[in-house]
CSV table of C-alpha atoms in Angstrom, one decimal:
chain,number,residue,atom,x,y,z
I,23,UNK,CA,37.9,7.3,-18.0
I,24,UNK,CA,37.3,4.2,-16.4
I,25,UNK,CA,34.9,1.4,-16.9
I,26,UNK,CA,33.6,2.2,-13.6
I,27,UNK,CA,33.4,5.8,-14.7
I,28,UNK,CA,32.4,4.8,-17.8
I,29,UNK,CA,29.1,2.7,-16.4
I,30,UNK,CA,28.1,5.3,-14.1
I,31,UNK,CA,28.4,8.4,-16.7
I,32,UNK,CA,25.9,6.3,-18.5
I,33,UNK,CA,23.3,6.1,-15.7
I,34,UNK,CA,20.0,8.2,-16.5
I,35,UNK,CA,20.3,9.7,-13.6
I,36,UNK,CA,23.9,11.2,-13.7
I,37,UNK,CA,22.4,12.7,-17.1
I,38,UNK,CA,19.2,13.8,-15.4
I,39,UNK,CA,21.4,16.0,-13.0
I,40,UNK,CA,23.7,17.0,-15.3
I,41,UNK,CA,21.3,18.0,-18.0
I,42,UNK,CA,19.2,20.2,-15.0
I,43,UNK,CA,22.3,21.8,-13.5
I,44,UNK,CA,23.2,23.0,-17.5
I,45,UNK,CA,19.7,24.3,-17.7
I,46,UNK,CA,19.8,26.2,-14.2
I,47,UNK,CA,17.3,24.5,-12.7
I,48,UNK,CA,19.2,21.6,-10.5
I,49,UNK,CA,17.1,21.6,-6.9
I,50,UNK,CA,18.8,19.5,-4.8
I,51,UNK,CA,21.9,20.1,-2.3
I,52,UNK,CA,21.2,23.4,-1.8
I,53,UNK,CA,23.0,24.8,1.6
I,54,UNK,CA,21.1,26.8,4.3
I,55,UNK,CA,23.1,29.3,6.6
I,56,UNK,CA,20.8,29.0,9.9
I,57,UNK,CA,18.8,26.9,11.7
I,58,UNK,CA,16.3,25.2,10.1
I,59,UNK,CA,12.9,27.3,10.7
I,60,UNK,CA,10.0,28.6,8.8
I,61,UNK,CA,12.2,30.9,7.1
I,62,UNK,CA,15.7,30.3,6.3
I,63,UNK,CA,18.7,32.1,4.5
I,64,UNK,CA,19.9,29.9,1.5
I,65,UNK,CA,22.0,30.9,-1.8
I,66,UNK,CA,22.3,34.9,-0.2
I,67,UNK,CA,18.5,35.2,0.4
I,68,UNK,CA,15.4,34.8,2.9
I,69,UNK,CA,13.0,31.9,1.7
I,70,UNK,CA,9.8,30.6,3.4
I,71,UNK,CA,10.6,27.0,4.1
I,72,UNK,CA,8.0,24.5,3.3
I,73,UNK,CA,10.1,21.8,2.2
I,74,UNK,CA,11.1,20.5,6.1
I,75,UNK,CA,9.7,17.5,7.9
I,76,UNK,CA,10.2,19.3,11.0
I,77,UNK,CA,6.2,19.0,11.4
I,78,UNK,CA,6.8,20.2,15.1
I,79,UNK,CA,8.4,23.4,14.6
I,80,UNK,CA,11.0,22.2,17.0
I,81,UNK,CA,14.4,21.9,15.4
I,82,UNK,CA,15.7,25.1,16.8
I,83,UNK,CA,14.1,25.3,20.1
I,84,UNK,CA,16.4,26.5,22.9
I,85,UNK,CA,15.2,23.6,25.3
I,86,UNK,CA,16.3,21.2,23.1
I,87,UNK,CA,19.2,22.8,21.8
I,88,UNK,CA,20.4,22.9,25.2
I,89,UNK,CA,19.4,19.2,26.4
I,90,UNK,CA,22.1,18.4,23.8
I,91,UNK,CA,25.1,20.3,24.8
I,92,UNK,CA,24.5,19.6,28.4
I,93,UNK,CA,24.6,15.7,27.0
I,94,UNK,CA,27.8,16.5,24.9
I,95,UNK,CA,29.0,17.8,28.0
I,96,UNK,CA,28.2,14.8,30.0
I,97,UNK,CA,29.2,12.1,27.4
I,98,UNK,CA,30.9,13.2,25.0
I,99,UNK,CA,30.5,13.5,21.2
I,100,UNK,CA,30.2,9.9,20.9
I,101,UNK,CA,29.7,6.5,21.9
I,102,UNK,CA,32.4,4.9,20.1
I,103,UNK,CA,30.9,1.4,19.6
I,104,UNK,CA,27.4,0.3,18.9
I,105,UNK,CA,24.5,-0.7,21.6
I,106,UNK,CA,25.7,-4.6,21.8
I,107,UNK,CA,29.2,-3.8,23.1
I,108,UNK,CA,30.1,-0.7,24.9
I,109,UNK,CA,27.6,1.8,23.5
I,110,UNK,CA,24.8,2.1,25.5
I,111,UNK,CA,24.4,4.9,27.9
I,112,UNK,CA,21.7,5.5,30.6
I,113,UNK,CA,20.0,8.1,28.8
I,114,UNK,CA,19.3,5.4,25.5
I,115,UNK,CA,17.4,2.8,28.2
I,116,UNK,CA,15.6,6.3,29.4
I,117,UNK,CA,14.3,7.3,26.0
I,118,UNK,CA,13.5,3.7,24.8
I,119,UNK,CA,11.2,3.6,28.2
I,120,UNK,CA,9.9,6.6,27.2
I,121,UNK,CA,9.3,5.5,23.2
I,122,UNK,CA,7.5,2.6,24.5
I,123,UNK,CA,5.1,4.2,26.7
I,124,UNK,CA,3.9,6.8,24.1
I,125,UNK,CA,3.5,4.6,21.2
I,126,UNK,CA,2.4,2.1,23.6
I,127,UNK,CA,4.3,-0.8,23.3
I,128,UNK,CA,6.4,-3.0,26.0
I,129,UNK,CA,9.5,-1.8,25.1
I,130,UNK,CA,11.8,-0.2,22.5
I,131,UNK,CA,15.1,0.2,21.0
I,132,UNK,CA,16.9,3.2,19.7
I,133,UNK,CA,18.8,2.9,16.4
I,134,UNK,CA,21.1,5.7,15.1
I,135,UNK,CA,18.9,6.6,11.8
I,136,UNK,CA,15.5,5.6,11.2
I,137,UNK,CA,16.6,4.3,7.8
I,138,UNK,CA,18.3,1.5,9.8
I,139,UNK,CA,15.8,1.0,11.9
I,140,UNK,CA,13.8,-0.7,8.6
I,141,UNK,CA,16.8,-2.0,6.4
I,142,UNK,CA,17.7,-4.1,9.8
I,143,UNK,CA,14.7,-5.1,11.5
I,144,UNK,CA,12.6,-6.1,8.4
I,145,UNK,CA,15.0,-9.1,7.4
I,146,UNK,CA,14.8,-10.4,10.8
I,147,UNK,CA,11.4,-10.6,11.2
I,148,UNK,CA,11.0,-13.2,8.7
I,149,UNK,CA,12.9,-15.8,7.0
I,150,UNK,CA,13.2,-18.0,3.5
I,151,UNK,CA,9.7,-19.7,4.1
I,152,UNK,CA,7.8,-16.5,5.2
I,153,UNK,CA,6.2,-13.2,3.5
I,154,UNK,CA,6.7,-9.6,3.7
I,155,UNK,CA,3.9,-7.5,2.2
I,156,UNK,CA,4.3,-4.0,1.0
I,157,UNK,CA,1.9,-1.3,-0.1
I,158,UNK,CA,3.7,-0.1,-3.0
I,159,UNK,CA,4.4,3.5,-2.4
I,160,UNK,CA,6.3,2.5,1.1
I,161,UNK,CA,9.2,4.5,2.0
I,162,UNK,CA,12.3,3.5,0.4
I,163,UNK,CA,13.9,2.1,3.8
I,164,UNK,CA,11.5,-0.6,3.6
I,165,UNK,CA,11.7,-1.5,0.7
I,166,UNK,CA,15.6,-2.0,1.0
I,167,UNK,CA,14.8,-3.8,4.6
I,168,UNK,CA,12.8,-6.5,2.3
I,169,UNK,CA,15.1,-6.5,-0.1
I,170,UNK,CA,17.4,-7.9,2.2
I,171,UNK,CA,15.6,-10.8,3.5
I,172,UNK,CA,14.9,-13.6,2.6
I,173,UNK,CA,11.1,-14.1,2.9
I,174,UNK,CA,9.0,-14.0,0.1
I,175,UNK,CA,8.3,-10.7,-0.9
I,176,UNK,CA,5.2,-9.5,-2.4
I,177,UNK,CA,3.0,-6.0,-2.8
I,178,UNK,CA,-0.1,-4.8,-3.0
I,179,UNK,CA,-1.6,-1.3,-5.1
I,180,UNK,CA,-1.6,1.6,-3.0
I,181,UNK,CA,-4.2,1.5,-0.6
I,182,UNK,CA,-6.2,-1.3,-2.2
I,183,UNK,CA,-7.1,-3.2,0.2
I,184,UNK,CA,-8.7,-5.9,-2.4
I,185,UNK,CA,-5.7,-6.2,-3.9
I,186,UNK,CA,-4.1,-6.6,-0.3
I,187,UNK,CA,-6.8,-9.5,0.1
I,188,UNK,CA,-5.8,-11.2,-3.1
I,189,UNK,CA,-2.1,-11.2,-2.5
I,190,UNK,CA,-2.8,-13.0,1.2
I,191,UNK,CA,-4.5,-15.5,-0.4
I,192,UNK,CA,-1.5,-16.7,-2.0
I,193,UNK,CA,0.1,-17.1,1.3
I,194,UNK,CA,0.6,-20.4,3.1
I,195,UNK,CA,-1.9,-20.2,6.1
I,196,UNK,CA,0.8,-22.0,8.3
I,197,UNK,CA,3.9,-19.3,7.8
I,198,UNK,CA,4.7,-16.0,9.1
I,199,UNK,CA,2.7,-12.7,6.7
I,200,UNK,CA,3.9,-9.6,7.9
I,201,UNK,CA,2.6,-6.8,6.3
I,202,UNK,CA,4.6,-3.3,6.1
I,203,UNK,CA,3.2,-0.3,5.3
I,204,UNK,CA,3.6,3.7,6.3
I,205,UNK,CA,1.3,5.3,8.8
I,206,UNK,CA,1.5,8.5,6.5
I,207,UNK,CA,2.8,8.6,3.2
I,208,UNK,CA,5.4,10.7,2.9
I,209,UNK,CA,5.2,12.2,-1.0
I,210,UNK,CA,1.2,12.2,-1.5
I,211,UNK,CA,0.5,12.8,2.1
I,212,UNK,CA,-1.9,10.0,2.4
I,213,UNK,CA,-3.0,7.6,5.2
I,214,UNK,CA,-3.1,3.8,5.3
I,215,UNK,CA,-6.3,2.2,5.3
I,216,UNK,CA,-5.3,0.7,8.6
I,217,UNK,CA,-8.5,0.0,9.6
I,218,UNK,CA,-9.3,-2.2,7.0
I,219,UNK,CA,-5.7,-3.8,7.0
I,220,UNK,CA,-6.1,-4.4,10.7
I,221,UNK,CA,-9.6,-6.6,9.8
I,222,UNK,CA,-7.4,-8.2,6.7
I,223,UNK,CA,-4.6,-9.3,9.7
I,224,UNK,CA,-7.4,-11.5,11.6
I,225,UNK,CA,-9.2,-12.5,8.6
I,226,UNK,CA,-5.9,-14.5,7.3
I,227,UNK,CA,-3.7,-14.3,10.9
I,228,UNK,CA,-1.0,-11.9,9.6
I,229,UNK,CA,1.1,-9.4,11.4
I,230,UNK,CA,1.4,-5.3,11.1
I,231,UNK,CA,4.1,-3.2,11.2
I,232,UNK,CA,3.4,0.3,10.8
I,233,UNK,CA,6.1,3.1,9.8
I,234,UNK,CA,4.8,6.4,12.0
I,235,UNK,CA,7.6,8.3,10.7
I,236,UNK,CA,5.3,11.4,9.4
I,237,UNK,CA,2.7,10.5,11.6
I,238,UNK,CA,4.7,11.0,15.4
I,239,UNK,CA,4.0,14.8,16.4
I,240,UNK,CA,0.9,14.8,13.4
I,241,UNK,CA,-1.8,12.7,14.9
I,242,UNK,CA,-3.6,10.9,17.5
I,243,UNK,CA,-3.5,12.2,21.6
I,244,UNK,CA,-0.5,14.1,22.3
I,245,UNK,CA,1.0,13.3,18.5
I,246,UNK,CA,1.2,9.6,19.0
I,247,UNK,CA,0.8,9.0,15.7
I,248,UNK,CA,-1.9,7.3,13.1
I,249,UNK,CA,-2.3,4.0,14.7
I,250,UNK,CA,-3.4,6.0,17.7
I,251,UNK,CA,-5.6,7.9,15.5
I,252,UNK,CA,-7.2,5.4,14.7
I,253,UNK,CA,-7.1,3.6,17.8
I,254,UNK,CA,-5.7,0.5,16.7
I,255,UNK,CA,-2.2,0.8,18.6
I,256,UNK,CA,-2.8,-3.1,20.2
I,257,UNK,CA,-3.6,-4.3,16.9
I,258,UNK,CA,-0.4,-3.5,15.6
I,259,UNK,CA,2.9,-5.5,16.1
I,260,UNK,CA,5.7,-2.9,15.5
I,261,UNK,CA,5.2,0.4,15.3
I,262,UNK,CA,8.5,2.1,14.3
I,263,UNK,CA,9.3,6.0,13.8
I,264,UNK,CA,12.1,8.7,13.3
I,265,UNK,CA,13.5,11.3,15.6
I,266,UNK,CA,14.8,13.5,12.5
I,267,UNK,CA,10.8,15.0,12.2
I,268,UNK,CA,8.9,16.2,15.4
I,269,UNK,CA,11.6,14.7,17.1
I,270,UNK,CA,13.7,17.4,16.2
I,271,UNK,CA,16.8,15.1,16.2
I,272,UNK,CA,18.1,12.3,14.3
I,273,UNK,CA,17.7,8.7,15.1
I,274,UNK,CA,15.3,6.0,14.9
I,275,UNK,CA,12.8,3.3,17.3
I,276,UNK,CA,11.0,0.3,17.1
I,277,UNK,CA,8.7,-0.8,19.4
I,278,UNK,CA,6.7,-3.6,20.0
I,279,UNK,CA,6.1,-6.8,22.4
I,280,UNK,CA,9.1,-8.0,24.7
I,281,UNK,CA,9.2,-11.0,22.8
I,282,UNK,CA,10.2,-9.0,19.7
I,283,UNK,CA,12.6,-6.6,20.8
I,284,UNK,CA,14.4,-9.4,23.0
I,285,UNK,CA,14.7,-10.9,19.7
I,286,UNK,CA,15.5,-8.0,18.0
I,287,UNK,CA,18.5,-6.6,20.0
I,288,UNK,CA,20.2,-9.9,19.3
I,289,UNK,CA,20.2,-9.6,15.6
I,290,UNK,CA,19.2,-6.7,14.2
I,291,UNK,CA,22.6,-6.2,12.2
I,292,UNK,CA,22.0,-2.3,12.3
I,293,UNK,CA,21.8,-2.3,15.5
I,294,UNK,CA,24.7,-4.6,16.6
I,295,UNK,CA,27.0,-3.4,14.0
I,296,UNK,CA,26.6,0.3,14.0
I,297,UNK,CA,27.4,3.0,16.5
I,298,UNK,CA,25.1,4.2,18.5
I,299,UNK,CA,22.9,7.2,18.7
I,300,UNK,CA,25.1,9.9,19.9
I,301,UNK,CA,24.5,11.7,23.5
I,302,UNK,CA,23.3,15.1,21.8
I,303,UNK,CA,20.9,13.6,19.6
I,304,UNK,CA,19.6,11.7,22.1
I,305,UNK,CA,19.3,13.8,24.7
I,306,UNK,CA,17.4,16.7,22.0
I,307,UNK,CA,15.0,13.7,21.1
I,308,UNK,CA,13.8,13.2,24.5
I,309,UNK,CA,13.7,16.5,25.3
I,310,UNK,CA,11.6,17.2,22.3
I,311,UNK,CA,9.2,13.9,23.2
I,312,UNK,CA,8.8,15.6,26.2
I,313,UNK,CA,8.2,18.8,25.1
I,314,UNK,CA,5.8,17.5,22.7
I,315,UNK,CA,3.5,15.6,25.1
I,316,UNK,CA,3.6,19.0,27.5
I,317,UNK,CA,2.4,21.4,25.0
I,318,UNK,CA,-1.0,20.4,23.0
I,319,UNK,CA,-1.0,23.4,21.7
I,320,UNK,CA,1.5,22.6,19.7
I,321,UNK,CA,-0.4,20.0,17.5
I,322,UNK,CA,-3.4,22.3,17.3
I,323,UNK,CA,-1.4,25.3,15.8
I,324,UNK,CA,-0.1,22.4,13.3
I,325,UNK,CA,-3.5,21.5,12.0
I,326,UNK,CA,-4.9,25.0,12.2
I,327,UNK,CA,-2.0,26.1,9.6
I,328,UNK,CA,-2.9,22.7,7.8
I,329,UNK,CA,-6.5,23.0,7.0
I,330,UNK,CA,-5.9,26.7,6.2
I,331,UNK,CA,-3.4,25.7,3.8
I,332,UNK,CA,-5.4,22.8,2.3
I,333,UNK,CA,-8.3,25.2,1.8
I,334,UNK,CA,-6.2,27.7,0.7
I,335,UNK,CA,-4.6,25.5,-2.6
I,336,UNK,CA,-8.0,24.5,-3.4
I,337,UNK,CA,-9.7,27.9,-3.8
I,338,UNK,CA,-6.6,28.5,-6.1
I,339,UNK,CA,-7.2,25.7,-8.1
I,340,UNK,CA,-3.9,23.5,-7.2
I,341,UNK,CA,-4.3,19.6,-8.0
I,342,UNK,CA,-3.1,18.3,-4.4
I,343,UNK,CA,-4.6,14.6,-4.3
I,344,UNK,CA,-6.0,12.7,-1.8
I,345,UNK,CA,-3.6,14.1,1.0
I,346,UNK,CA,-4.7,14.4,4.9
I,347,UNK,CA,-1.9,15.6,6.2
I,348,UNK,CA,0.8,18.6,6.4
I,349,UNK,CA,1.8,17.1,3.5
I,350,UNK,CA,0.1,19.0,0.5
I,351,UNK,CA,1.4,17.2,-2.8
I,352,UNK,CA,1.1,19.6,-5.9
I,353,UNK,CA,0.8,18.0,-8.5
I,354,UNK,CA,2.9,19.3,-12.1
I,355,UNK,CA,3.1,15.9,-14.3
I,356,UNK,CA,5.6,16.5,-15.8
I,357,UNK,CA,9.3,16.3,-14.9
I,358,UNK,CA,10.7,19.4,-16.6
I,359,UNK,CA,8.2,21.5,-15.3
I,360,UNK,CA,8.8,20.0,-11.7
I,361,UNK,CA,12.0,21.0,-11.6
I,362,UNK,CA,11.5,24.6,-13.4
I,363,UNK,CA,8.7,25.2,-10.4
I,364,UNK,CA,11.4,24.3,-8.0
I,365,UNK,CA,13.5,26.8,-9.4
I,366,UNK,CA,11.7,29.6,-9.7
I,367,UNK,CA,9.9,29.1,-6.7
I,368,UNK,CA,13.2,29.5,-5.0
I,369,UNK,CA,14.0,32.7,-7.1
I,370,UNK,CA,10.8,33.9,-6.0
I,371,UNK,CA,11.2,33.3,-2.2
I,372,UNK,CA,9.6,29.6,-1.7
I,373,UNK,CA,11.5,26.5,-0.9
I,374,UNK,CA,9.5,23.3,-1.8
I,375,UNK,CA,10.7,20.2,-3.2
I,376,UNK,CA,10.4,17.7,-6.1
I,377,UNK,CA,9.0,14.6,-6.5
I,378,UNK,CA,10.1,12.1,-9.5
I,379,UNK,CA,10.8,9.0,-10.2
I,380,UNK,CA,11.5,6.5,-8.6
I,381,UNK,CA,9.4,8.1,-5.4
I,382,UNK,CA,6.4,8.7,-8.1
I,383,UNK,CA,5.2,7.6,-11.3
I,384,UNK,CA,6.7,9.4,-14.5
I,385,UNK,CA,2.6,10.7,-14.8
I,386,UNK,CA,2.5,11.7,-10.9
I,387,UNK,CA,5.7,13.8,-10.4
I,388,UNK,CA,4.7,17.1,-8.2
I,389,UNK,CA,6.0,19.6,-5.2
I,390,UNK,CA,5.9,18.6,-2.2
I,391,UNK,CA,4.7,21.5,0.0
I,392,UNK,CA,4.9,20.6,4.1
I,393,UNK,CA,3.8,22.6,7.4
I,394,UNK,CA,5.5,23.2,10.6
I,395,UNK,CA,3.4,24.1,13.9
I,396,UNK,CA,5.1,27.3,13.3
I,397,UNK,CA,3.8,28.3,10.2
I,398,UNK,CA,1.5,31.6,9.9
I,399,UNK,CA,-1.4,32.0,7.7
I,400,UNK,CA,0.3,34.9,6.3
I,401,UNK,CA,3.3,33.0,5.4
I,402,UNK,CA,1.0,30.4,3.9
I,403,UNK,CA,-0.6,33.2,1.6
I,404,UNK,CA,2.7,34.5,0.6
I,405,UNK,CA,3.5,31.1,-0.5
I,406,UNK,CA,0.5,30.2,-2.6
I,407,UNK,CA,0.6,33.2,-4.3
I,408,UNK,CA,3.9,32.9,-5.6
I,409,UNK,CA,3.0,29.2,-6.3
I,410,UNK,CA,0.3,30.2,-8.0
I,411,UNK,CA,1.9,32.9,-10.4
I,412,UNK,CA,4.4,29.8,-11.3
I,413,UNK,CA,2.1,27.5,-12.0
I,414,UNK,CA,0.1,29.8,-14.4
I,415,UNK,CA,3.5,30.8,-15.9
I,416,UNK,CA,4.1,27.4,-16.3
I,417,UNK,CA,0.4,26.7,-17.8
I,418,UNK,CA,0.3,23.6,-14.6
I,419,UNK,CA,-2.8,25.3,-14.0
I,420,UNK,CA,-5.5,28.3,-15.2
């Protein structure tokens, strides 16, 4: 063995995964044999799937299945450059138009994942005499898009927004505060107290960028996400999101002022230097956009299912936090018994998955339990009571 091999044998988390797959109870890579729906077939058996982001229920609709292929068709399977060069096609300036106007903002770009939508716009944004400011449970995307600037980076206790106030105090009055955070928190299921940051942003003339990625499809008119919800979309600068959730796709936006994304399509590095979003998943986002602003009943079906499944963990006696969203965390604390829930939830005909560090505390680790406008009640009482029969086994809960 090498030193390289030698290094990375030593790694906790090589020995975390090794130690779980000896032990039977390894959760993660598992392969589905279908299209991704409320329930799929994985590992030679039916299981109810509540461990998607596809909030939407969309990512095997036949509309958008087939706005794809005719793309492919049309295209081609690729772009074979990036955006700056010879990449764009007419149906990328269609969709960004589209972006814009339902997260309203001026304009848009399309990147081709939504994790390089943060790790390249974020160190633009800013530079050496500047600050970023993060709530510290943001997505991991952002947190390696500030890592790769070179502004001052600082960050604030989840959703405190005193603590927010005491770390902009530190800043220099005359330079550039940008303050990141996510619309909806993807592991606890939380919102940002944008409100409140929104009154922080005049009070010390700062700038907002909001991550929708869970919150496009979930909330405000026609699923246009939490700073529509809260009807604070002008107070915002940049509002990014995902395609890979409601969007039933895979890709990534920001949007914002014409002064920023002219900027922005001249250096964002993940932009310029990567291929561009392919003609299928293109095409299936937009078709899904538009799908999704045609069919409000879509979005109520998604929070019916949610508040019955909210209630439904509660009256069972499940710890699930301060969540407001399709995302219900259940909470185990502890990391052993995370992964044995996973497990024999599986066995027992529930996919879920878990949450440990570094996306929670060592005292916060849970399952992560998410809905899909396709959902049933029933299938939401199947689930919690095999949830509930683990949990007890597991003495997480009476």
């Amino acid at each position: 063995m090498g030193l390289l091999q030698e290094k990375l044998a030593k790694h906790p988390f090589y020995a975390m995964a090794k130690d779980a797959k000896e032990r039977g109870v390894y959760p993660y890579f598992r392969e589905i044999e279908g299209k991704q729906g409320t329930e799929v077939e994985m590992g030679g058996h039916s299981v109810l799937m509540f461990g998607s982001n596809a909030y939407t229920g969309l990512t095997g609709d036949d509309r958008i299945i087939e706005a794809g292929c005719e793309a492919m068709h049309k295209y081609g399977s690729g772009c074979a450059g990036s955006r700056f060069l010879n990449g764009t096609l007419d149906i990328h300036v269609e969709l960004e138009k589209e972006l814009a106007e339902y997260v309203g903002k001026d304009d848009a770009l399309v990147f081709a994942t939504g994790f390089t939508v943060n790790s390249g716009v974020i160190p633009q944004l800013v530079g050496k005499d500047d600050y970023i400011i993060c709530d510290d449970r943001d997505h991991a995307s952002i947190v390696d898009g500030r890592r790769l600037s070179f502004a001052t980076q600082l960050r604030y206790k989840h959703n405190d927004m005193a603590d927010l106030e005491r770390v902009l105090q530190r800043c220099d009055p005359d330079k550039v505060k940008l303050i990141i955070v996510d619309g909806v928190f993807s592991m606890e299921g939380d919102l940002c107290k944008l409100p409140e940051i929104v009154e922080l942003k005049h009070k010390y003339n700062a700038a907002i960028m909001v991550d929708e990625a869970h919150g496009l499809g979930v909330f405000g008119k026609q699923g246009r996400g939490v700073c529509d919800h809260f009807g604070l979309t002008d107070e915002v600068d940049l509002i990014m999101g995902t395609f890979s959730k409601s969007l039933a796709s895979i890709g990534g936006f920001i949007a914002a002022d014409q002064v920023i994304i002219d900027s922005l399509r001249h250096t964002a590095r993940t932009y310029i230097f990567s291929a561009s979003c392919t003609p299928a998943a293109t095409a299936a986002a937009r078709e899904a956009l538009r799908i999704i602003k045609s069919e409000p009943q879509r979005l109520e079906a998604l929070w019916d299912v949610t508040n019955y499944a909210l209630k439904r963990f509660k009256e069972e006696g499940f710890e699930i936090g301060d969540t407001e969203s399709p995302i219900i965390p259940l909470y185990v604390r502890d990391m052993e018994k995370t992964f044995a829930v996973v497990a024999m939830a599986f066995e027992a005909g529930v996919f879920i998955n878990p949450v440990i560090p570094p996306a929670c505390a060592p005292s916060d680790t849970l399952v992560r339990y998410a809905l899909m406008a396709s959902h049933t009640h029933e299938q939401v009482d199947r689930s919690v009571v095999i949830l509930k029969k683990v949990f007890q086994q597991l003495g997480i809960i009476e």
